Amino acid sequence: MQRITIAPGYDISRVIRGGWQLAGGHGAVDGDQAIADMIAFADAGITTFDCADIYTGVEELIGRFRLAYGNQRGAEALSRIRVHTKFVPDLAVLPVISKAYVESVIDTSRKRLNLDCLDLVQFHWWAYDVPGWLETAGWLKDLHEAGKIGKISATNFDTDHVEAIIDAGVPFTSLQLQYSLLDRRPEKRMVTLAAEKDFALFCYGTVAGGFLSDRWLGQPEPDHPLENRSLTKYKLIIDDLGGWPLFQALLSTLRTIADRHQVDIATIASAAMLTKPGVAAVIVGARNRAHLPSNLAIADIRLTEQDHAEIEAILSQAQPLEGDVYTLERDREGRHGSIMKYNLNKGDHQ
């Protein structure tokens, strides 16, 4: 597994194991099996794990995994494990957020993860029209200086707001953002800012909730409503890009490329993102270790100039998506924003 250094003394695996599918709401989770799966990922070289305060039960699972991994593999092996969590205050909390609230959430994550100092915290703010996002970033800086947070990062902020946070003197390591062959909004401005300000990009949605896979090749266009919110969200992206025929042309092209590399479409879709400027890692959603071999293959693929040219020939026909990173999703009355859930933090924080 490829590794990359994103800050002095801080390296990660270029494929990150996502934890969202282990959260409450995705079906019953066997905790012991989930921990065994995490150990298998770590042993295979995927040593970076993504979670969030709003992923019910996932921080606790990763905390249990860290204890088990240290006991079984030793302190040196444990030192290579990185856990990236998120700080996502509910929409309803934003108008009354306080420094004490922020610290209580961070302390809860520290306790769940069995970490004195959180490796990396990704900050999200639902509504820019509610003041306090920059002040909150400053409180995270205070917690960094107090030794409770190692790296300060963000998720789903747009270019102007990331730049404002950095200009305010907050040390900024990375941004987690939706970035895929279907969603290239980060290429408008964010990729340039990342290069200028020296922060890493972590991509989620690289397989578009499963649409960028062999399962959908040659399939008729599905009708709304789809079986889950994730598919609904990415189908809206497909609609905006140019519709189902263009999407099928892309899948067909990716299948041709996948045949050359003897892998599946999803692996090519994620591998393509690792070649993008500024992209340090891709986040793969994994409920268990069933797809571990294909997850490992992502970092091994070496796409050729021909591969890239064939993908670009299709995508050059697409309509550009509106706005900057996460702009469509922030319109709570719009098609993209109306399906989001804004109050997911079940923690009892005063």
Coordinates of C-alpha atoms in Angstrom, one line a residue:
M1 CA 0.0 0.0 0.0
Q2 CA 1.3 3.4 -1.0
R3 CA 1.8 5.9 1.8
I4 CA 2.1 9.6 1.6
T5 CA 3.4 12.3 4.1
I6 CA 0.9 15.1 4.4
A7 CA 2.6 17.0 7.3
P8 CA 6.0 16.7 9.0
G9 CA 6.1 13.3 10.7
Y10 CA 2.6 12.4 9.7
D11 CA 2.0 9.8 6.9
I12 CA -1.1 8.0 5.9
S13 CA -2.1 5.1 3.6
R14 CA -3.3 6.4 0.2
V15 CA -6.5 4.3 0.6
I16 CA -8.5 5.2 3.7
R17 CA -11.0 2.9 5.2
G18 CA -14.3 4.8 5.6
G19 CA -16.5 4.0 8.6
W20 CA -19.9 5.4 7.5
Q21 CA -21.3 2.0 6.6
L22 CA -20.7 0.7 10.1
A23 CA -22.8 3.5 11.6
G24 CA -26.2 3.0 13.1
G25 CA -28.9 2.9 10.4
H26 CA -27.0 0.6 8.0
G27 CA -28.2 -2.6 9.7
A28 CA -26.9 -4.6 12.7
V29 CA -23.1 -4.6 13.2
D30 CA -21.3 -7.5 14.8
G31 CA -18.7 -5.6 16.8
D32 CA -16.2 -8.4 17.1
Q33 CA -16.3 -9.1 13.4
A34 CA -16.0 -5.4 12.6
I35 CA -12.8 -5.2 14.7
A36 CA -11.4 -8.4 13.0
D37 CA -12.1 -6.7 9.7
M38 CA -10.3 -3.6 10.7
I39 CA -7.3 -5.6 11.8
A40 CA -7.3 -7.3 8.4
F41 CA -7.3 -3.9 6.7
A42 CA -4.4 -2.6 8.9
D43 CA -2.4 -5.8 8.4
A44 CA -2.8 -5.4 4.6
G45 CA -1.5 -1.8 4.7
I46 CA -4.7 0.3 4.9
T47 CA -3.8 1.8 8.2
T48 CA -5.9 5.0 8.0
F49 CA -9.5 5.0 9.2
D50 CA -12.1 7.7 8.7
C51 CA -15.0 8.2 11.1
A52 CA -17.1 11.0 12.7
D53 CA -18.8 12.0 15.9
I54 CA -22.1 11.6 14.0
Y55 CA -21.4 8.0 12.8
T56 CA -23.3 6.3 15.6
G57 CA -21.1 3.7 17.3
V58 CA -18.2 3.9 14.9
E59 CA -15.7 5.8 17.1
E60 CA -16.3 3.3 19.8
L61 CA -15.6 0.4 17.4
I62 CA -12.4 2.0 16.2
G63 CA -11.4 2.6 19.8
R64 CA -11.9 -1.1 20.5
F65 CA -9.9 -1.9 17.4
R66 CA -7.0 0.3 18.5
L67 CA -6.8 -1.5 21.8
A68 CA -7.0 -4.9 20.2
Y69 CA -4.4 -4.0 17.5
G70 CA -1.9 -2.7 20.0
N71 CA -2.3 -5.8 22.2
Q72 CA -2.0 -8.2 19.2
R73 CA 0.6 -6.4 17.0
G74 CA 2.5 -4.2 19.4
A75 CA 3.2 -0.5 20.0
E76 CA 5.1 0.0 16.8
A77 CA 2.3 -1.4 14.6
L78 CA -0.2 0.7 16.5
S79 CA 1.9 3.8 15.9
R80 CA 1.2 3.5 12.2
I81 CA -2.6 3.6 12.7
R82 CA -4.2 6.9 11.9
V83 CA -7.8 7.8 12.9
H84 CA -9.4 10.7 11.2
T85 CA -12.6 11.8 12.8
K86 CA -15.0 14.7 12.3
F87 CA -16.5 17.4 14.3
V88 CA -20.0 18.0 12.9
P89 CA -22.2 20.2 15.2
D90 CA -25.9 19.9 14.4
L91 CA -27.5 22.6 12.4
A92 CA -29.7 23.4 15.4
V93 CA -26.5 23.9 17.6
L94 CA -24.8 26.4 15.3
P95 CA -26.6 29.6 16.6
V96 CA -25.7 28.8 20.2
I97 CA -22.3 27.0 19.8
S98 CA -19.8 27.7 22.5
K99 CA -16.2 26.8 23.2
A100 CA -17.3 24.5 26.1
Y101 CA -19.5 22.6 23.7
V102 CA -16.7 22.2 21.1
E103 CA -14.3 20.9 23.8
S104 CA -17.0 18.5 25.2
V105 CA -17.5 16.9 21.7
I106 CA -13.8 16.6 21.2
D107 CA -13.4 15.1 24.7
T108 CA -16.1 12.6 23.8
S109 CA -14.3 11.5 20.6
R110 CA -11.0 11.2 22.6
K111 CA -12.7 8.9 25.1
R112 CA -14.5 6.8 22.4
L113 CA -11.3 6.4 20.3
N114 CA -9.0 5.8 23.3
L115 CA -6.8 8.6 22.2
D116 CA -5.4 11.4 24.5
C117 CA -4.8 13.5 21.4
L118 CA -7.0 13.0 18.3
D119 CA -4.9 12.3 15.2
L120 CA -6.9 14.6 12.9
V121 CA -10.2 16.3 13.2
Q122 CA -12.2 17.4 10.2
F123 CA -14.5 20.3 10.9
H124 CA -17.9 20.7 9.2
W125 CA -20.3 23.7 9.4
W126 CA -23.8 23.2 7.9
A127 CA -24.8 26.8 7.2
Y128 CA -22.5 29.8 6.3
D129 CA -25.4 32.2 7.0
V130 CA -25.1 31.3 10.7
P131 CA -22.1 33.1 12.1
G132 CA -19.6 31.3 14.2
W133 CA -17.7 29.0 11.8
L134 CA -14.5 31.0 11.9
E135 CA -14.6 31.4 15.7
T136 CA -15.2 27.7 16.1
A137 CA -12.2 27.0 13.9
G138 CA -10.2 29.1 16.3
W139 CA -11.5 27.1 19.3
L140 CA -10.3 24.0 17.5
K141 CA -6.9 25.7 17.2
D142 CA -7.0 26.2 21.0
L143 CA -7.6 22.5 21.5
H144 CA -4.7 21.7 19.1
E145 CA -2.5 23.9 21.2
A146 CA -3.8 22.2 24.4
G147 CA -2.7 18.8 23.0
K148 CA -6.2 17.4 22.4
I149 CA -6.1 17.6 18.6
G150 CA -3.1 16.7 16.5
K151 CA -4.1 18.0 13.0
I152 CA -6.9 20.4 12.2
S153 CA -8.8 19.7 9.0
A154 CA -12.2 20.3 7.5
T155 CA -14.8 18.6 5.3
N156 CA -17.2 20.1 2.7
F157 CA -16.0 23.7 3.1
D158 CA -15.7 25.7 -0.1
T159 CA -12.7 27.5 -1.4
D160 CA -13.4 31.0 0.1
H161 CA -14.1 29.6 3.6
V162 CA -11.0 27.3 3.6
E163 CA -8.9 30.3 2.6
A164 CA -10.5 32.4 5.4
I165 CA -9.7 29.7 8.0
I166 CA -6.1 29.5 6.9
D167 CA -5.7 33.3 6.7
A168 CA -7.0 33.5 10.3
G169 CA -3.9 31.5 11.4
V170 CA -5.5 28.1 11.9
P171 CA -3.0 25.4 11.0
F172 CA -4.7 23.4 8.3
T173 CA -3.7 20.0 7.2
S174 CA -6.3 18.6 4.8
L175 CA -9.8 18.9 3.3
Q176 CA -12.2 15.9 2.9
L177 CA -14.4 16.6 -0.1
Q178 CA -16.7 14.9 -2.7
Y179 CA -14.4 14.5 -5.7
S180 CA -14.9 11.9 -8.4
L181 CA -14.9 11.4 -12.2
L182 CA -18.6 12.6 -12.0
D183 CA -18.0 15.5 -9.6
R184 CA -15.1 17.7 -10.6
R185 CA -16.2 20.9 -8.8
P186 CA -12.9 20.9 -6.8
E187 CA -11.0 21.5 -10.0
K188 CA -12.6 24.9 -10.4
R189 CA -10.6 26.5 -7.5
M190 CA -9.9 24.2 -4.6
V191 CA -7.1 22.2 -6.2
T192 CA -5.2 25.5 -6.9
L193 CA -5.8 26.7 -3.3
A194 CA -4.6 23.3 -1.9
A195 CA -1.3 23.7 -3.9
E196 CA -0.9 27.3 -2.8
K197 CA -1.6 26.7 0.9
D198 CA -0.1 23.2 1.1
F199 CA -2.9 21.1 2.3
A200 CA -4.0 17.6 1.2
L201 CA -7.2 16.5 -0.4
F202 CA -9.1 13.4 0.7
C203 CA -11.7 12.2 -1.8
Y204 CA -15.0 10.6 -0.9
G205 CA -17.7 9.5 -3.3
T206 CA -15.1 8.2 -5.8
V207 CA -17.5 5.4 -6.8
A208 CA -20.6 7.6 -6.5
G209 CA -22.4 5.5 -3.9
G210 CA -21.9 2.5 -6.1
F211 CA -23.0 3.9 -9.4
L212 CA -19.4 3.8 -10.8
S213 CA -19.3 0.0 -10.7
D214 CA -20.0 -3.0 -12.9
R215 CA -23.4 -3.4 -11.3
W216 CA -24.9 -0.4 -13.3
L217 CA -23.2 -1.1 -16.7
G218 CA -25.9 -1.7 -19.3
Q219 CA -28.7 -1.2 -16.8
P220 CA -31.9 0.9 -17.5
E221 CA -32.1 4.2 -15.8
P222 CA -33.6 3.8 -12.2
D223 CA -36.6 5.8 -11.2
H224 CA -36.8 8.0 -8.1
P225 CA -37.0 7.3 -5.2
L226 CA -33.9 5.1 -5.1
E227 CA -33.2 2.6 -2.4
N228 CA -31.1 4.9 -0.2
R229 CA -30.1 8.5 0.2
S230 CA -26.6 7.9 -1.1
L231 CA -27.8 6.6 -4.5
T232 CA -30.4 9.4 -4.7
K233 CA -27.7 12.0 -4.1
Y234 CA -25.3 10.7 -6.8
K235 CA -28.2 10.1 -9.3
L236 CA -28.8 13.9 -9.1
I237 CA -25.2 14.4 -10.0
I238 CA -25.6 12.1 -13.0
D239 CA -28.7 14.0 -14.1
D240 CA -27.0 17.3 -13.9
L241 CA -23.9 16.1 -15.8
G242 CA -25.9 15.1 -18.9
G243 CA -28.1 12.1 -18.0
W244 CA -28.1 8.4 -18.2
P245 CA -26.8 7.9 -21.8
L246 CA -23.6 9.9 -21.0
F247 CA -23.2 8.0 -17.8
Q248 CA -23.5 4.7 -19.6
A249 CA -20.9 5.8 -22.1
L250 CA -18.5 6.5 -19.2
L251 CA -19.2 3.1 -17.6
S252 CA -18.5 1.4 -20.9
T253 CA -15.2 3.3 -21.3
L254 CA -14.2 2.4 -17.7
R255 CA -15.0 -1.2 -18.4
T256 CA -12.7 -1.2 -21.3
I257 CA -9.9 0.3 -19.2
A258 CA -10.6 -2.1 -16.3
D259 CA -10.3 -5.0 -18.8
R260 CA -6.8 -3.8 -19.7
H261 CA -5.8 -3.7 -16.0
Q262 CA -7.8 -6.9 -15.0
V263 CA -9.8 -5.1 -12.3
D264 CA -13.3 -3.9 -11.8
I265 CA -14.8 -0.5 -12.8
A266 CA -14.9 0.8 -9.2
T267 CA -11.2 0.2 -8.8
I268 CA -10.5 2.2 -11.9
A269 CA -12.8 5.0 -10.8
S270 CA -11.0 5.4 -7.5
A271 CA -7.5 4.8 -8.9
A272 CA -8.1 7.7 -11.4
M273 CA -8.6 10.1 -8.4
L274 CA -5.2 9.2 -6.9
T275 CA -3.6 10.6 -10.1
K276 CA -5.2 14.0 -9.6
P277 CA -3.1 17.0 -8.4
G278 CA -3.4 17.5 -4.7
V279 CA -5.2 14.3 -3.9
A280 CA -3.4 12.5 -1.1
A281 CA -5.9 9.7 -0.6
V282 CA -9.3 8.2 -1.5
I283 CA -11.8 7.0 1.1
V284 CA -13.4 3.7 0.4
G285 CA -16.6 2.7 2.2
A286 CA -16.3 -0.8 3.4
R287 CA -18.8 -2.6 5.6
N288 CA -16.5 -5.6 5.9
R289 CA -13.4 -7.1 4.3
A290 CA -15.2 -8.6 1.3
H291 CA -13.7 -5.9 -1.0
L292 CA -10.3 -5.7 0.6
P293 CA -8.4 -7.1 -2.4
S294 CA -10.0 -4.6 -4.8
N295 CA -9.4 -1.8 -2.2
L296 CA -5.7 -2.7 -2.1
A297 CA -5.6 -2.7 -5.9
I298 CA -6.6 0.9 -6.1
A299 CA -3.1 2.2 -5.2
D300 CA -1.4 -0.4 -7.4
I301 CA -3.1 0.6 -10.7
R302 CA -0.9 2.6 -13.1
L303 CA -3.2 4.3 -15.5
T304 CA -1.7 5.1 -18.9
E305 CA -2.0 8.2 -21.1
Q306 CA -4.4 6.3 -23.2
D307 CA -6.6 5.4 -20.2
H308 CA -6.7 9.1 -19.2
A309 CA -7.4 10.3 -22.7
E310 CA -10.3 7.8 -23.1
I311 CA -11.9 9.0 -19.8
E312 CA -11.5 12.6 -20.7
A313 CA -13.0 12.1 -24.1
I314 CA -16.3 11.1 -22.4
L315 CA -16.2 13.7 -19.6
S316 CA -15.5 16.5 -22.0
Q317 CA -19.1 16.0 -23.2
A318 CA -20.5 16.5 -19.7
Q319 CA -22.2 19.7 -18.4
P320 CA -20.1 21.3 -15.5
L321 CA -21.8 21.1 -12.1
E322 CA -22.9 24.4 -10.6
G323 CA -20.9 26.1 -7.9
D324 CA -17.9 25.3 -5.7
V325 CA -17.3 22.4 -3.4
Y326 CA -20.6 21.4 -1.6
T327 CA -22.4 24.5 -2.9
L328 CA -25.3 22.5 -4.3
E329 CA -25.7 20.5 -1.1
R330 CA -25.8 23.6 1.0
D331 CA -29.0 24.8 -0.6
R332 CA -31.5 23.3 1.9
E333 CA -34.4 24.0 -0.4
G334 CA -32.7 22.7 -3.5
R335 CA -32.8 19.3 -5.1
H336 CA -29.4 18.3 -3.7
G337 CA -29.7 19.9 -0.2
S338 CA -33.3 18.9 0.6
I339 CA -32.2 15.2 1.0
M340 CA -29.5 15.9 3.5
K341 CA -29.8 15.2 7.3
Y342 CA -28.6 18.1 9.3
N343 CA -29.1 17.0 12.9
L344 CA -27.3 13.7 13.5
N345 CA -25.2 14.3 16.5
K346 CA -26.8 12.2 19.3
G347 CA -24.1 13.0 21.9
D348 CA -25.3 14.6 25.1
H349 CA -23.1 17.7 25.0
Q350 CA -23.8 20.7 27.1

